[in-house]
Each structure stands twice: as structure tokens, then as C-alpha cells.
Amino acid sequence: MTQPDYAALAEAAIAARERSYAPYSHFHVGAAVLTAAGNIFLGGNIENAAYPMTICAERVAIFSAYAAGEREIVALAVVTPTDDAASPCGACRQVILELAPRSIIILLNLSGARRRVTPQDLLPFGFGPAQLGR
Ligand code: THU
């Protein structure tokens, strides 16, 4: 596969913020997943009055890709409305390690900050399929 178009994926993540449902935090996060098949799946965070039921944008996008039958995630872009590019929560790090272990993750904000990391950067020494002999 040729080099993924990270800039386009970042733009898709920014567009995905429109799909965020965040009436409690007003913190709108967008995520976009690129699969090996070349498809892009979007996600925004979806909150709930019962706060812990909230799901992050990253997981919405990743689960959308898996729900569509995709299994190889090449890249994931996440945009937060923060001063610097924020990094995913612990739950999302665990999900990324499981479902997008070979991906490149682009973290960005709305004013040009951008950082590229790997799942292993985000969750070093993590518990994954290997511990279960998979
Ligand atoms: N959130 C995400 O969607 N992704 C992150 O990486 C960090 C946090 C959401 C969860 C909640 O809806 C809001 O941001 C505030 O924590």
C-alpha cells in the first residue's frame, strides 16, 4: 500500500466532530479510521445522561470499521478541541492495542498541532492477545 494520506484522514476526523453528541461536556472529539481496503470510518464521542455510558470518538470509529467487517486498520486520526493535541483515554488505548495494533495514530487539535504515535507508544507493556496465546 502507498503511504496513507494522513492529511486527508485528519480532515475527516475534523469533519467527524460534527457527529459528536456531547451535550454534557461540550467537548467535541472527532476520529477517523483508515482501513487497508482504503475505506474511512468516522466517529464522534457519544455521551449519555448516565455519564459512564459515554463512548469516545476513537472507539466509535474503530467499532464502526469492525462492524462493517473491516479488520486491518492502517491509521487513526483523533482531533480534540485542546491547546495541544490530546491523547486517548486509557480505555481507548486498550481498544486500539487490540483492534488497531499496527496502526499509525495521528493526534491533532484544531489549530495545527499534530503528533504521530503508535499503539505501543500509547500503551507500553500492555495486556493484549499475546498474553492469551493469540
Ligand atoms: N473523549 C473522547 O471522545 N476521546 C478522547 O480521547 C478523550 C475524551 C470524550 C469523552 C467525553 O465525551 C468527552 O470527551 C470529555 O471527556
Tab-separated table of N, CA and C and ligand atoms in Angstrom:
chain	number	residue	atom	x	y	z
A	1	MET	N	0.850	-1.203	0.000
A	1	MET	CA	0.000	0.000	0.000
A	1	MET	C	0.881	1.247	0.000
A	2	THR	N	0.445	2.263	-0.714
A	2	THR	CA	1.208	3.511	-0.711
A	2	THR	C	1.005	4.214	0.636
A	3	GLN	N	1.814	5.217	0.863
A	3	GLN	CA	1.737	5.981	2.119
A	3	GLN	C	0.319	6.530	2.312
A	4	PRO	N	-0.294	6.270	3.470
A	4	PRO	CA	-1.653	6.798	3.705
A	4	PRO	C	-1.678	8.323	3.631
A	5	ASP	N	-2.805	8.848	3.221
A	5	ASP	CA	-2.967	10.296	3.155
A	5	ASP	C	-3.391	10.792	4.544
A	6	TYR	N	-2.373	11.023	5.384
A	6	TYR	CA	-2.655	11.406	6.774
A	6	TYR	C	-3.387	12.751	6.861
A	7	ALA	N	-3.057	13.662	5.944
A	7	ALA	CA	-3.705	14.983	5.975
A	7	ALA	C	-5.199	14.835	5.698
A	8	ALA	N	-5.539	13.980	4.741
A	8	ALA	CA	-6.963	13.763	4.420
A	8	ALA	C	-7.676	13.098	5.590
A	9	LEU	N	-6.963	12.189	6.260
A	9	LEU	CA	-7.574	11.500	7.400
A	9	LEU	C	-7.807	12.485	8.556
A	10	ALA	N	-6.863	13.387	8.726
A	10	ALA	CA	-7.018	14.420	9.769
A	10	ALA	C	-8.235	15.297	9.456
A	11	GLU	N	-8.402	15.643	8.193
A	11	GLU	CA	-9.577	16.447	7.800
A	11	GLU	C	-10.867	15.679	8.054
A	12	ALA	N	-10.836	14.381	7.791
A	12	ALA	CA	-12.024	13.543	8.029
A	12	ALA	C	-12.357	13.527	9.525
A	13	ALA	N	-11.330	13.479	10.376
A	13	ALA	CA	-11.554	13.494	11.822
A	13	ALA	C	-12.173	14.828	12.256
A	14	ILE	N	-11.709	15.901	11.651
A	14	ILE	CA	-12.291	17.218	11.978
A	14	ILE	C	-13.769	17.248	11.578
A	15	ALA	N	-14.066	16.701	10.405
A	15	ALA	CA	-15.467	16.638	9.950
A	15	ALA	C	-16.297	15.759	10.879
A	16	ALA	N	-15.680	14.707	11.410
A	16	ALA	CA	-16.392	13.760	12.277
A	16	ALA	C	-16.857	14.405	13.584
A	17	ARG	N	-16.225	15.504	13.975
A	17	ARG	CA	-16.668	16.200	15.195
A	17	ARG	C	-18.120	16.631	15.091
A	18	GLU	N	-18.573	16.867	13.846
A	18	GLU	CA	-19.966	17.257	13.626
A	18	GLU	C	-20.923	16.166	14.094
A	19	ARG	N	-20.437	14.945	14.152
A	19	ARG	CA	-21.287	13.813	14.535
A	19	ARG	C	-21.216	13.514	16.021
A	20	SER	N	-20.399	14.293	16.712
A	20	SER	CA	-20.282	14.105	18.150
A	20	SER	C	-21.595	14.493	18.839
A	21	TYR	N	-21.939	13.749	19.875
A	21	TYR	CA	-23.101	14.086	20.706
A	21	TYR	C	-22.549	14.311	22.108
A	22	ALA	N	-22.313	15.577	22.436
A	22	ALA	CA	-21.638	15.893	23.706
A	22	ALA	C	-22.355	17.026	24.443
A	23	PRO	N	-23.644	16.805	24.787
A	23	PRO	CA	-24.408	17.879	25.436
A	23	PRO	C	-23.985	18.131	26.882
A	24	TYR	N	-23.194	17.233	27.467
A	24	TYR	CA	-22.811	17.397	28.876
A	24	TYR	C	-21.443	18.041	29.000
A	25	SER	N	-20.470	17.524	28.276
A	25	SER	CA	-19.119	18.092	28.387
A	25	SER	C	-18.901	19.244	27.405
A	26	HIS	N	-19.664	19.251	26.318
A	26	HIS	CA	-19.434	20.207	25.218
A	26	HIS	C	-18.018	20.081	24.656
A	27	PHE	N	-17.417	18.948	24.889
A	27	PHE	CA	-16.048	18.675	24.414
A	27	PHE	C	-16.196	17.727	23.219
A	28	HIS	N	-16.188	18.311	22.032
A	28	HIS	CA	-16.486	17.532	20.829
A	28	HIS	C	-15.197	16.957	20.231
A	29	VAL	N	-15.156	15.645	20.186
A	29	VAL	CA	-13.979	14.937	19.669
A	29	VAL	C	-14.371	14.254	18.364
A	30	GLY	N	-13.435	14.237	17.422
A	30	GLY	CA	-13.679	13.552	16.145
A	30	GLY	C	-12.590	12.525	15.897
A	31	ALA	N	-12.968	11.435	15.256
A	31	ALA	CA	-11.987	10.404	14.915
A	31	ALA	C	-12.293	9.865	13.525
A	32	ALA	N	-11.241	9.456	12.848
A	32	ALA	CA	-11.399	8.838	11.533
A	32	ALA	C	-10.407	7.694	11.417
A	33	VAL	N	-10.917	6.575	10.932
A	33	VAL	CA	-10.116	5.360	10.774
A	33	VAL	C	-9.934	5.100	9.278
A	34	LEU	N	-8.716	4.770	8.894
A	34	LEU	CA	-8.453	4.333	7.511
A	34	LEU	C	-8.133	2.849	7.543
A	35	THR	N	-8.826	2.083	6.701
A	35	THR	CA	-8.587	0.635	6.670
A	35	THR	C	-7.717	0.253	5.475
A	36	ALA	N	-7.199	-0.975	5.533
A	36	ALA	CA	-6.341	-1.452	4.449
A	36	ALA	C	-7.103	-1.499	3.122
A	37	ALA	N	-8.422	-1.639	3.202
A	37	ALA	CA	-9.242	-1.649	1.983
A	37	ALA	C	-9.404	-0.246	1.405
A	38	GLY	N	-8.911	0.755	2.153
A	38	GLY	CA	-8.983	2.135	1.662
A	38	GLY	C	-10.239	2.869	2.098
A	39	ASN	N	-10.993	2.260	3.000
A	39	ASN	CA	-12.232	2.914	3.469
A	39	ASN	C	-11.975	3.743	4.717
A	40	ILE	N	-12.753	4.787	4.865
A	40	ILE	CA	-12.661	5.667	6.033
A	40	ILE	C	-13.948	5.555	6.843
A	41	PHE	N	-13.776	5.382	8.152
A	41	PHE	CA	-14.918	5.317	9.065
A	41	PHE	C	-14.772	6.439	10.081
A	42	LEU	N	-15.890	7.132	10.331
A	42	LEU	CA	-15.862	8.292	11.213
A	42	LEU	C	-16.505	7.987	12.557
A	43	GLY	N	-16.105	8.745	13.547
A	43	GLY	CA	-16.743	8.631	14.852
A	43	GLY	C	-16.625	9.932	15.623
A	44	GLY	N	-17.664	10.235	16.375
A	44	GLY	CA	-17.613	11.339	17.329
A	44	GLY	C	-17.942	10.762	18.695
A	45	ASN	N	-17.539	11.446	19.763
A	45	ASN	CA	-17.904	10.933	21.094
A	45	ASN	C	-19.414	11.031	21.290
A	46	ILE	N	-19.973	10.036	21.938
A	46	ILE	CA	-21.420	9.975	22.156
A	46	ILE	C	-21.663	9.833	23.662
A	47	GLU	N	-22.214	10.900	24.230
A	47	GLU	CA	-22.381	10.948	25.686
A	47	GLU	C	-23.764	10.461	26.108
A	48	ASN	N	-23.915	10.339	27.426
A	48	ASN	CA	-25.155	9.840	27.982
A	48	ASN	C	-25.399	10.539	29.317
A	49	ALA	N	-26.674	10.767	29.656
A	49	ALA	CA	-27.014	11.377	30.942
A	49	ALA	C	-26.461	10.531	32.083
A	50	ALA	N	-26.394	9.232	31.875
A	50	ALA	CA	-25.673	8.349	32.805
A	50	ALA	C	-24.224	8.370	32.322
A	51	TYR	N	-23.461	9.305	32.851
A	51	TYR	CA	-22.155	9.654	32.275
A	51	TYR	C	-21.247	8.484	31.885
A	52	PRO	N	-21.140	7.439	32.707
A	52	PRO	CA	-20.182	6.381	32.337
A	52	PRO	C	-20.540	5.635	31.054
A	53	MET	N	-21.773	5.784	30.589
A	53	MET	CA	-22.170	5.118	29.337
A	53	MET	C	-21.573	5.798	28.119
A	54	THR	N	-20.980	6.948	28.313
A	54	THR	CA	-20.354	7.689	27.215
A	54	THR	C	-19.317	6.838	26.493
A	55	ILE	N	-19.249	7.014	25.185
A	55	ILE	CA	-18.199	6.323	24.423
A	55	ILE	C	-17.396	7.357	23.639
A	56	CYS	N	-16.101	7.166	23.631
A	56	CYS	CA	-15.191	8.110	22.976
A	56	CYS	C	-15.248	7.984	21.456
A	57	ALA	N	-14.870	9.063	20.805
A	57	ALA	CA	-14.855	9.125	19.350
A	57	ALA	C	-14.001	8.013	18.731
A	58	GLU	N	-12.858	7.737	19.356
A	58	GLU	CA	-11.953	6.721	18.824
A	58	GLU	C	-12.643	5.366	18.725
A	59	ARG	N	-13.338	5.008	19.824
A	59	ARG	CA	-13.986	3.688	19.825
A	59	ARG	C	-15.160	3.637	18.861
A	60	VAL	N	-15.879	4.742	18.722
A	60	VAL	CA	-16.989	4.751	17.752
A	60	VAL	C	-16.438	4.485	16.349
A	61	ALA	N	-15.362	5.162	15.988
A	61	ALA	CA	-14.795	4.995	14.640
A	61	ALA	C	-14.232	3.578	14.448
A	62	ILE	N	-13.502	3.092	15.436
A	62	ILE	CA	-12.910	1.750	15.324
A	62	ILE	C	-14.009	0.687	15.268
A	63	PHE	N	-15.001	0.802	16.140
A	63	PHE	CA	-16.075	-0.195	16.159
A	63	PHE	C	-16.891	-0.119	14.868
A	64	SER	N	-17.040	1.060	14.301
A	64	SER	CA	-17.759	1.183	13.017
A	64	SER	C	-17.042	0.394	11.939
A	65	ALA	N	-15.711	0.518	11.924
A	65	ALA	CA	-14.928	-0.220	10.925
A	65	ALA	C	-15.108	-1.723	11.124
A	66	TYR	N	-14.993	-2.158	12.370
A	66	TYR	CA	-15.163	-3.598	12.645
A	66	TYR	C	-16.583	-4.053	12.339
A	67	ALA	N	-17.565	-3.214	12.669
A	67	ALA	CA	-18.965	-3.588	12.413
A	67	ALA	C	-19.222	-3.740	10.923
A	68	ALA	N	-18.438	-3.026	10.114
A	68	ALA	CA	-18.579	-3.134	8.658
A	68	ALA	C	-17.775	-4.309	8.108
A	69	GLY	N	-17.123	-5.044	8.991
A	69	GLY	CA	-16.390	-6.234	8.553
A	69	GLY	C	-14.913	-6.007	8.299
A	70	GLU	N	-14.445	-4.777	8.520
A	70	GLU	CA	-13.029	-4.469	8.291
A	70	GLU	C	-12.206	-4.972	9.483
A	71	ARG	N	-10.994	-5.409	9.223
A	71	ARG	CA	-10.168	-5.931	10.306
A	71	ARG	C	-8.764	-5.335	10.346
A	72	GLU	N	-8.339	-4.629	9.299
A	72	GLU	CA	-6.981	-4.086	9.276
A	72	GLU	C	-7.046	-2.565	9.257
A	73	ILE	N	-6.756	-1.981	10.410
A	73	ILE	CA	-6.765	-0.522	10.491
A	73	ILE	C	-5.351	-0.009	10.280
A	74	VAL	N	-5.213	0.843	9.290
A	74	VAL	CA	-3.902	1.358	8.888
A	74	VAL	C	-3.566	2.633	9.667
A	75	ALA	N	-4.563	3.458	9.861
A	75	ALA	CA	-4.323	4.732	10.550
A	75	ALA	C	-5.592	5.205	11.241
A	76	LEU	N	-5.361	5.985	12.290
A	76	LEU	CA	-6.469	6.550	13.069
A	76	LEU	C	-6.105	7.994	13.376
A	77	ALA	N	-6.985	8.920	13.043
A	77	ALA	CA	-6.757	10.328	13.393
A	77	ALA	C	-7.780	10.738	14.439
A	78	VAL	N	-7.320	11.498	15.424
A	78	VAL	CA	-8.191	11.948	16.518
A	78	VAL	C	-7.978	13.443	16.721
A	79	VAL	N	-9.076	14.182	16.748
A	79	VAL	CA	-8.940	15.624	16.959
A	79	VAL	C	-9.707	16.039	18.211
A	80	THR	N	-9.024	16.825	19.049
A	80	THR	CA	-9.629	17.342	20.275
A	80	THR	C	-9.536	18.873	20.279
A	81	PRO	N	-10.514	19.519	20.911
A	81	PRO	CA	-10.505	20.989	20.979
A	81	PRO	C	-9.653	21.453	22.154
A	82	THR	N	-8.386	21.186	22.070
A	82	THR	CA	-7.466	21.443	23.184
A	82	THR	C	-6.304	22.331	22.718
A	83	ASP	N	-5.565	22.862	23.661
A	83	ASP	CA	-4.434	23.719	23.307
A	83	ASP	C	-3.351	22.933	22.587
A	84	ASP	N	-3.142	21.700	23.050
A	84	ASP	CA	-2.199	20.814	22.370
A	84	ASP	C	-3.007	19.585	21.945
A	85	ALA	N	-2.434	18.756	21.072
A	85	ALA	CA	-3.144	17.549	20.659
A	85	ALA	C	-3.233	16.619	21.868
A	86	ALA	N	-4.462	16.315	22.279
A	86	ALA	CA	-4.634	15.454	23.455
A	86	ALA	C	-4.429	14.002	23.054
A	87	SER	N	-4.191	13.151	24.040
A	87	SER	CA	-4.022	11.754	23.689
A	87	SER	C	-5.138	10.911	24.293
A	88	PRO	N	-5.447	9.755	23.652
A	88	PRO	CA	-6.619	8.966	24.008
A	88	PRO	C	-6.633	8.502	25.463
A	89	CYS	N	-7.844	8.266	25.971
A	89	CYS	CA	-8.007	7.791	27.347
A	89	CYS	C	-7.513	6.345	27.458
A	90	GLY	N	-7.404	5.871	28.662
A	90	GLY	CA	-6.886	4.518	28.893
A	90	GLY	C	-7.716	3.442	28.228
A	91	ALA	N	-9.048	3.574	28.284
A	91	ALA	CA	-9.913	2.562	27.669
A	91	ALA	C	-9.666	2.499	26.168
A	92	CYS	N	-9.548	3.664	25.547
A	92	CYS	CA	-9.307	3.684	24.097
A	92	CYS	C	-7.937	3.108	23.762
A	93	ARG	N	-6.969	3.352	24.606
A	93	ARG	CA	-5.629	2.787	24.356
A	93	ARG	C	-5.695	1.267	24.328
A	94	GLN	N	-6.447	0.695	25.257
A	94	GLN	CA	-6.589	-0.761	25.300
A	94	GLN	C	-7.277	-1.269	24.029
A	95	VAL	N	-8.320	-0.564	23.597
A	95	VAL	CA	-9.060	-0.973	22.391
A	95	VAL	C	-8.187	-0.816	21.145
A	96	ILE	N	-7.417	0.252	21.093
A	96	ILE	CA	-6.524	0.460	19.948
A	96	ILE	C	-5.501	-0.679	19.870
A	97	LEU	N	-4.935	-1.056	21.038
A	97	LEU	CA	-3.940	-2.134	21.043
A	97	LEU	C	-4.538	-3.437	20.515
A	98	GLU	N	-5.787	-3.688	20.855
A	98	GLU	CA	-6.454	-4.923	20.424
A	98	GLU	C	-6.879	-4.875	18.951
A	99	LEU	N	-7.487	-3.774	18.541
A	99	LEU	CA	-8.171	-3.740	17.234
A	99	LEU	C	-7.422	-2.984	16.137
A	100	ALA	N	-6.403	-2.229	16.531
A	100	ALA	CA	-5.629	-1.493	15.526
A	100	ALA	C	-4.143	-1.542	15.875
A	101	PRO	N	-3.604	-2.744	16.140
A	101	PRO	CA	-2.251	-2.843	16.725
A	101	PRO	C	-1.126	-2.385	15.802
A	102	ARG	N	-1.381	-2.396	14.500
A	102	ARG	CA	-0.327	-1.987	13.559
A	102	ARG	C	-0.593	-0.591	12.984
A	103	SER	N	-1.462	0.148	13.607
A	103	SER	CA	-1.854	1.441	13.032
A	103	SER	C	-0.884	2.564	13.397
A	104	ILE	N	-0.951	3.612	12.610
A	104	ILE	CA	-0.322	4.884	12.948
A	104	ILE	C	-1.445	5.783	13.451
A	105	ILE	N	-1.199	6.445	14.570
A	105	ILE	CA	-2.235	7.288	15.169
A	105	ILE	C	-1.800	8.739	15.065
A	106	ILE	N	-2.668	9.542	14.497
A	106	ILE	CA	-2.377	10.971	14.360
A	106	ILE	C	-3.250	11.707	15.353
A	107	LEU	N	-2.593	12.422	16.262
A	107	LEU	CA	-3.313	13.199	17.263
A	107	LEU	C	-3.216	14.661	16.858
A	108	LEU	N	-4.341	15.350	16.831
A	108	LEU	CA	-4.295	16.748	16.414
A	108	LEU	C	-5.280	17.596	17.201
A	109	ASN	N	-5.049	18.906	17.140
A	109	ASN	CA	-6.036	19.834	17.681
A	109	ASN	C	-6.572	20.651	16.510
A	110	LEU	N	-7.303	21.712	16.818
A	110	LEU	CA	-7.946	22.476	15.744
A	110	LEU	C	-7.079	23.618	15.256
A	111	SER	N	-5.893	23.766	15.837
A	111	SER	CA	-5.054	24.882	15.408
A	111	SER	C	-3.675	24.445	14.933
A	112	GLY	N	-3.599	23.224	14.422
A	112	GLY	CA	-2.380	22.827	13.719
A	112	GLY	C	-1.420	21.941	14.461
A	113	ALA	N	-1.629	21.722	15.766
A	113	ALA	CA	-0.733	20.800	16.480
A	113	ALA	C	-0.999	19.391	15.978
A	114	ARG	N	0.047	18.645	15.734
A	114	ARG	CA	-0.102	17.301	15.178
A	114	ARG	C	1.024	16.420	15.677
A	115	ARG	N	0.697	15.212	16.067
A	115	ARG	CA	1.714	14.283	16.571
A	115	ARG	C	1.371	12.890	16.071
A	116	ARG	N	2.381	12.126	15.683
A	116	ARG	CA	2.156	10.746	15.247
A	116	ARG	C	2.680	9.787	16.281
A	117	VAL	N	1.857	8.833	16.684
A	117	VAL	CA	2.292	7.849	17.672
A	117	VAL	C	1.821	6.458	17.243
A	118	THR	N	2.309	5.449	17.948
A	118	THR	CA	1.889	4.070	17.683
A	118	THR	C	1.078	3.562	18.888
A	119	PRO	N	0.354	2.458	18.698
A	119	PRO	CA	-0.371	1.872	19.829
A	119	PRO	C	0.578	1.527	20.978
A	120	GLN	N	1.783	1.089	20.633
A	120	GLN	CA	2.760	0.715	21.669
A	120	GLN	C	3.276	1.938	22.417
A	121	ASP	N	3.351	3.092	21.737
A	121	ASP	CA	3.705	4.339	22.439
A	121	ASP	C	2.638	4.659	23.477
A	122	LEU	N	1.368	4.468	23.074
A	122	LEU	CA	0.256	4.846	23.945
A	122	LEU	C	0.077	3.884	25.116
A	123	LEU	N	0.367	2.603	24.860
A	123	LEU	CA	0.158	1.611	25.924
A	123	LEU	C	1.332	0.638	25.978
A	124	PRO	N	2.482	1.129	26.468
A	124	PRO	CA	3.629	0.236	26.588
A	124	PRO	C	3.346	-0.843	27.633
A	125	PHE	N	3.866	-2.018	27.407
A	125	PHE	CA	3.719	-3.114	28.368
A	125	PHE	C	2.237	-3.450	28.594
A	126	GLY	N	1.444	-3.319	27.515
A	126	GLY	CA	0.004	-3.521	27.648
A	126	GLY	C	-0.397	-4.980	27.651
A	127	PHE	N	-1.590	-5.246	28.142
A	127	PHE	CA	-2.137	-6.605	28.105
A	127	PHE	C	-2.866	-6.764	26.781
A	128	GLY	N	-2.444	-7.766	25.989
A	128	GLY	CA	-3.041	-7.934	24.667
A	128	GLY	C	-3.228	-9.401	24.337
A	129	PRO	N	-3.623	-9.680	23.089
A	129	PRO	CA	-3.895	-11.038	22.661
A	129	PRO	C	-2.728	-11.992	22.918
A	130	ALA	N	-1.499	-11.489	22.857
A	130	ALA	CA	-0.329	-12.349	23.050
A	130	ALA	C	-0.344	-13.020	24.426
A	131	GLN	N	-0.862	-12.296	25.421
A	131	GLN	CA	-0.903	-12.870	26.783
A	131	GLN	C	-1.880	-14.044	26.873
A	132	LEU	N	-2.811	-14.099	25.942
A	132	LEU	CA	-3.775	-15.202	25.911
A	132	LEU	C	-3.346	-16.273	24.910
A	133	GLY	N	-2.111	-16.114	24.410
A	133	GLY	CA	-1.581	-17.081	23.467
A	133	GLY	C	-2.107	-16.913	22.055
A	134	ARG	N	-2.653	-15.723	21.757
A	134	ARG	CA	-3.176	-15.467	20.404
A	134	ARG	C	-2.147	-14.720	19.572
B	1	THU	N1	-13.271	11.851	24.769
B	1	THU	C1	-13.075	11.258	23.549
B	1	THU	O1	-14.027	11.087	22.774
B	1	THU	N2	-11.820	10.904	23.208
B	1	THU	C2	-10.714	11.172	23.935
B	1	THU	O2	-9.602	10.845	23.511
B	1	THU	C3	-10.824	11.831	25.238
B	1	THU	C4	-12.206	12.045	25.727
B	1	THU	C5	-14.622	12.299	25.113
B	1	THU	C6	-15.335	11.558	26.206
B	1	THU	C7	-16.301	12.601	26.698
B	1	THU	O3	-17.445	12.613	25.856
B	1	THU	C8	-15.579	13.912	26.480
B	1	THU	O4	-14.544	13.642	25.539
B	1	THU	C9	-14.976	14.525	27.740
B	1	THU	O5	-14.179	13.611	28.416
